[in-house]
Amino acid sequence: MTVLRLEGISKHFGAIHALDDVSLSLKAGEVVGLMGDNGAGKSTLVKIIAGNYRPTHGRIFVDGKETIFHRPVEARESGIEIVYQDLALCDNLTAAVNVFLGRELTRWLGPFRILDYSAMNQTAARLFRELKSETRPRSHVKEMSGGQRQAVAIARTRLSSANIVLMDEPTAAISVRQVAEVLNLVRELKRQGVAVVLISHRMPDVFAVADRIVVLRRGTKVADREASKSSPEEITGLITGAIEAL
Ligand SMILES: Nc1ncnc2c1ncn2[C@@H]1O[C@H](COP(=O)(O)OP(=O)(O)OP(=O)(O)O)[C@@H](O)[C@H]1O
Ligand SMILES: [Mg+2]
């Protein structure tokens, strides 16, 4: 089942053509590795899917229905969640509160509406458990490793039961052991039928989890390959331009 289809997406920032005529489709439970050199347009593409940017040209279909997102909240309402390159988490708050940031649970205490920490801790604990992550809801994010921070950001996407999760460089700045944890989170999302777009510069990570690999070069899609029918060497060649497109 195709959950997302992009048709001829272009994005211009003034004179810069960040994306040029990119088409892409995504099925439920499919992991697509999105690769390309610095400035190739990867983040711009996922930001368009997440409603951060409007495309200059092109159409977006969610579950077969043409959609225009004016704001990120509209994409979220369509089941699309994004984990940003620079994980926007609040260091001085707990894991659970970060999971609920912007959609905090509250309860009434007499005439006052107060934050319902116990409900947030319980739900966050369940989400971490479902993701098979050992992150504890009450831990402060400032004391967490990069991998645990990723778990918090990914748990956020489960709150809304999103069926499309976009991840921008989740394994860029973390240790080997934490990379394995994050890749397990991706596999867990896939197992739950979530479609994942994984942006990464790390070839082994992409080949470890991706069903399909899409390569952008200077804003153009130059390859869309089944991972099992490609190789790190071929993908590297496509990224650098040593191998010609399609
Ligand atoms: N808000 C913006 N305003 C102007 N130019 C932008 C903006 N965002 C991105 N660009 C430009 O668009 C191009 C694509 O950028 P993008 O961030 O999508 O690349 P990327 O593939 O994610 O790179 P990286 O691997 O370094 O994260 C670059 O030339 C970049 O400078
Ligand atoms: Mg980027």
CSV table of N, CA, C and O and ligand atoms in Angstrom, one decimal, residues 11-14 16-19 35-45 47 53 85 168-169 199 201 216 219, ligand 1:
chain,number,residue,atom,x,y,z
A,11,LYS,N,12.1,22.7,-5.4
A,11,LYS,CA,12.1,23.7,-4.4
A,11,LYS,C,13.2,24.7,-4.7
A,11,LYS,O,14.4,24.3,-4.8
A,12,HIS,N,12.8,25.9,-4.9
A,12,HIS,CA,13.8,27.0,-5.1
A,12,HIS,C,13.9,27.9,-3.9
A,12,HIS,O,12.9,28.3,-3.4
A,13,PHE,N,15.1,28.2,-3.5
A,13,PHE,CA,15.3,29.3,-2.5
A,13,PHE,C,16.0,30.4,-3.3
A,13,PHE,O,17.2,30.4,-3.5
A,14,GLY,N,15.2,31.3,-3.7
A,14,GLY,CA,15.8,32.4,-4.6
A,14,GLY,C,16.4,31.7,-5.8
A,14,GLY,O,15.8,30.9,-6.5
A,16,ILE,N,18.8,29.5,-5.7
A,16,ILE,CA,19.3,28.1,-5.4
A,16,ILE,C,18.1,27.1,-5.7
A,16,ILE,O,17.0,27.2,-5.2
A,17,HIS,N,18.4,26.2,-6.6
A,17,HIS,CA,17.5,25.1,-6.8
A,17,HIS,C,17.8,23.9,-6.0
A,17,HIS,O,18.6,23.1,-6.3
A,18,ALA,N,17.2,23.9,-4.8
A,18,ALA,CA,17.6,22.8,-3.8
A,18,ALA,C,17.0,21.5,-4.3
A,18,ALA,O,17.7,20.4,-4.0
A,19,LEU,N,15.9,21.5,-5.0
A,19,LEU,CA,15.3,20.2,-5.5
A,19,LEU,C,14.8,20.5,-6.9
A,19,LEU,O,14.2,21.6,-7.1
A,35,MET,N,20.0,9.2,0.5
A,35,MET,CA,21.4,9.5,0.5
A,35,MET,C,21.8,10.6,-0.5
A,35,MET,O,21.1,10.9,-1.4
A,36,GLY,N,23.0,11.2,-0.3
A,36,GLY,CA,23.4,12.2,-1.1
A,36,GLY,C,24.4,13.1,-0.4
A,36,GLY,O,24.4,13.1,0.8
A,37,ASP,N,25.3,13.8,-1.2
A,37,ASP,CA,26.3,14.6,-0.6
A,37,ASP,C,25.7,15.8,0.2
A,37,ASP,O,24.5,16.0,0.1
A,38,ASN,N,26.6,16.5,0.9
A,38,ASN,CA,26.1,17.7,1.6
A,38,ASN,C,25.5,18.7,0.6
A,38,ASN,O,26.1,18.9,-0.5
A,39,GLY,N,24.3,19.2,1.0
A,39,GLY,CA,23.7,20.1,0.1
A,39,GLY,C,22.9,19.5,-1.1
A,39,GLY,O,22.4,20.2,-1.9
A,40,ALA,N,22.8,18.2,-1.1
A,40,ALA,CA,22.1,17.5,-2.2
A,40,ALA,C,20.6,17.7,-2.2
A,40,ALA,O,19.9,17.5,-3.2
A,41,GLY,N,20.1,18.1,-1.0
A,41,GLY,CA,18.6,18.4,-1.0
A,41,GLY,C,17.8,17.5,-0.1
A,41,GLY,O,16.6,17.5,0.0
A,42,LYS,N,18.5,16.6,0.7
A,42,LYS,CA,17.9,15.6,1.5
A,42,LYS,C,17.0,16.2,2.6
A,42,LYS,O,15.8,15.9,2.7
A,43,SER,N,17.6,17.1,3.4
A,43,SER,CA,16.8,17.7,4.4
A,43,SER,C,15.6,18.6,3.9
A,43,SER,O,14.5,18.5,4.4
A,44,THR,N,15.9,19.2,2.7
A,44,THR,CA,14.8,20.0,2.1
A,44,THR,C,13.7,19.1,1.7
A,44,THR,O,12.5,19.5,1.9
A,45,LEU,N,14.0,17.9,1.2
A,45,LEU,CA,12.9,17.0,0.7
A,45,LEU,C,12.1,16.6,1.9
A,45,LEU,O,10.8,16.6,1.8
A,47,LYS,N,11.7,18.0,4.7
A,47,LYS,CA,11.0,19.2,5.3
A,47,LYS,C,9.7,19.5,4.5
A,47,LYS,O,8.7,20.0,5.0
A,53,TYR,N,8.3,23.3,4.5
A,53,TYR,CA,8.4,24.1,3.3
A,53,TYR,C,7.3,23.7,2.3
A,53,TYR,O,6.9,22.6,2.2
A,85,GLN,N,17.3,16.9,12.1
A,85,GLN,CA,18.7,16.7,12.1
A,85,GLN,C,19.3,17.2,13.5
A,85,GLN,O,20.2,16.6,14.0
A,168,ASP,N,16.2,12.5,10.0
A,168,ASP,CA,17.3,13.2,9.4
A,168,ASP,C,18.6,12.9,10.2
A,168,ASP,O,18.8,13.5,11.3
A,169,GLU,N,19.4,12.1,9.7
A,169,GLU,CA,20.7,11.8,10.2
A,169,GLU,C,20.7,11.3,11.7
A,169,GLU,O,21.4,11.9,12.6
A,199,ILE,N,17.5,9.5,6.4
A,199,ILE,CA,18.6,10.2,5.8
A,199,ILE,C,19.9,9.8,6.5
A,199,ILE,O,19.9,9.9,7.8
A,201,HIS,N,24.5,9.6,6.0
A,201,HIS,CA,25.7,9.6,5.2
A,201,HIS,C,26.4,8.2,5.4
A,201,HIS,O,27.4,8.0,4.8
A,216,LEU,N,20.1,11.4,-4.0
A,216,LEU,CA,20.0,12.8,-4.6
A,216,LEU,C,21.3,13.3,-4.9
A,216,LEU,O,22.3,13.1,-4.2
A,219,GLY,N,20.2,18.1,-6.0
A,219,GLY,CA,18.7,18.4,-6.1
A,219,GLY,C,18.0,17.5,-7.0
A,219,GLY,O,16.8,17.6,-7.1
B,1,LIG,N1,16.2,27.8,4.1
B,1,LIG,C1,17.0,27.8,3.1
B,1,LIG,N2,17.3,29.0,2.4
B,1,LIG,C2,18.2,29.0,1.4
B,1,LIG,N3,18.8,27.9,0.9
B,1,LIG,C3,18.6,26.8,1.5
B,1,LIG,C4,17.7,26.6,2.7
B,1,LIG,N4,17.7,25.3,3.1
B,1,LIG,C5,18.5,24.7,2.2
B,1,LIG,N5,19.1,25.5,1.3
B,1,LIG,C6,20.0,25.2,0.3
B,1,LIG,O1,19.5,24.1,-0.4
B,1,LIG,C7,20.4,23.1,-0.8
B,1,LIG,C8,20.0,21.8,-0.2
B,1,LIG,O2,20.2,21.8,1.2
B,1,LIG,P1,19.8,20.6,2.2
B,1,LIG,O3,19.9,21.1,3.6
B,1,LIG,O4,18.5,20.1,1.8
B,1,LIG,O5,20.9,19.6,1.9
B,1,LIG,P2,21.2,18.2,2.6
B,1,LIG,O6,21.3,17.2,1.5
B,1,LIG,O7,20.3,18.0,3.7
B,1,LIG,O8,22.7,18.4,3.1
B,1,LIG,P3,23.5,17.8,4.4
B,1,LIG,O9,23.9,16.4,4.1
B,1,LIG,O10,24.6,18.7,4.6
B,1,LIG,O11,22.5,17.9,5.6
B,1,LIG,C9,21.8,23.7,-0.3
B,1,LIG,O12,22.4,24.3,-1.3
B,1,LIG,C10,21.3,24.6,0.8
B,1,LIG,O13,22.3,25.6,1.0
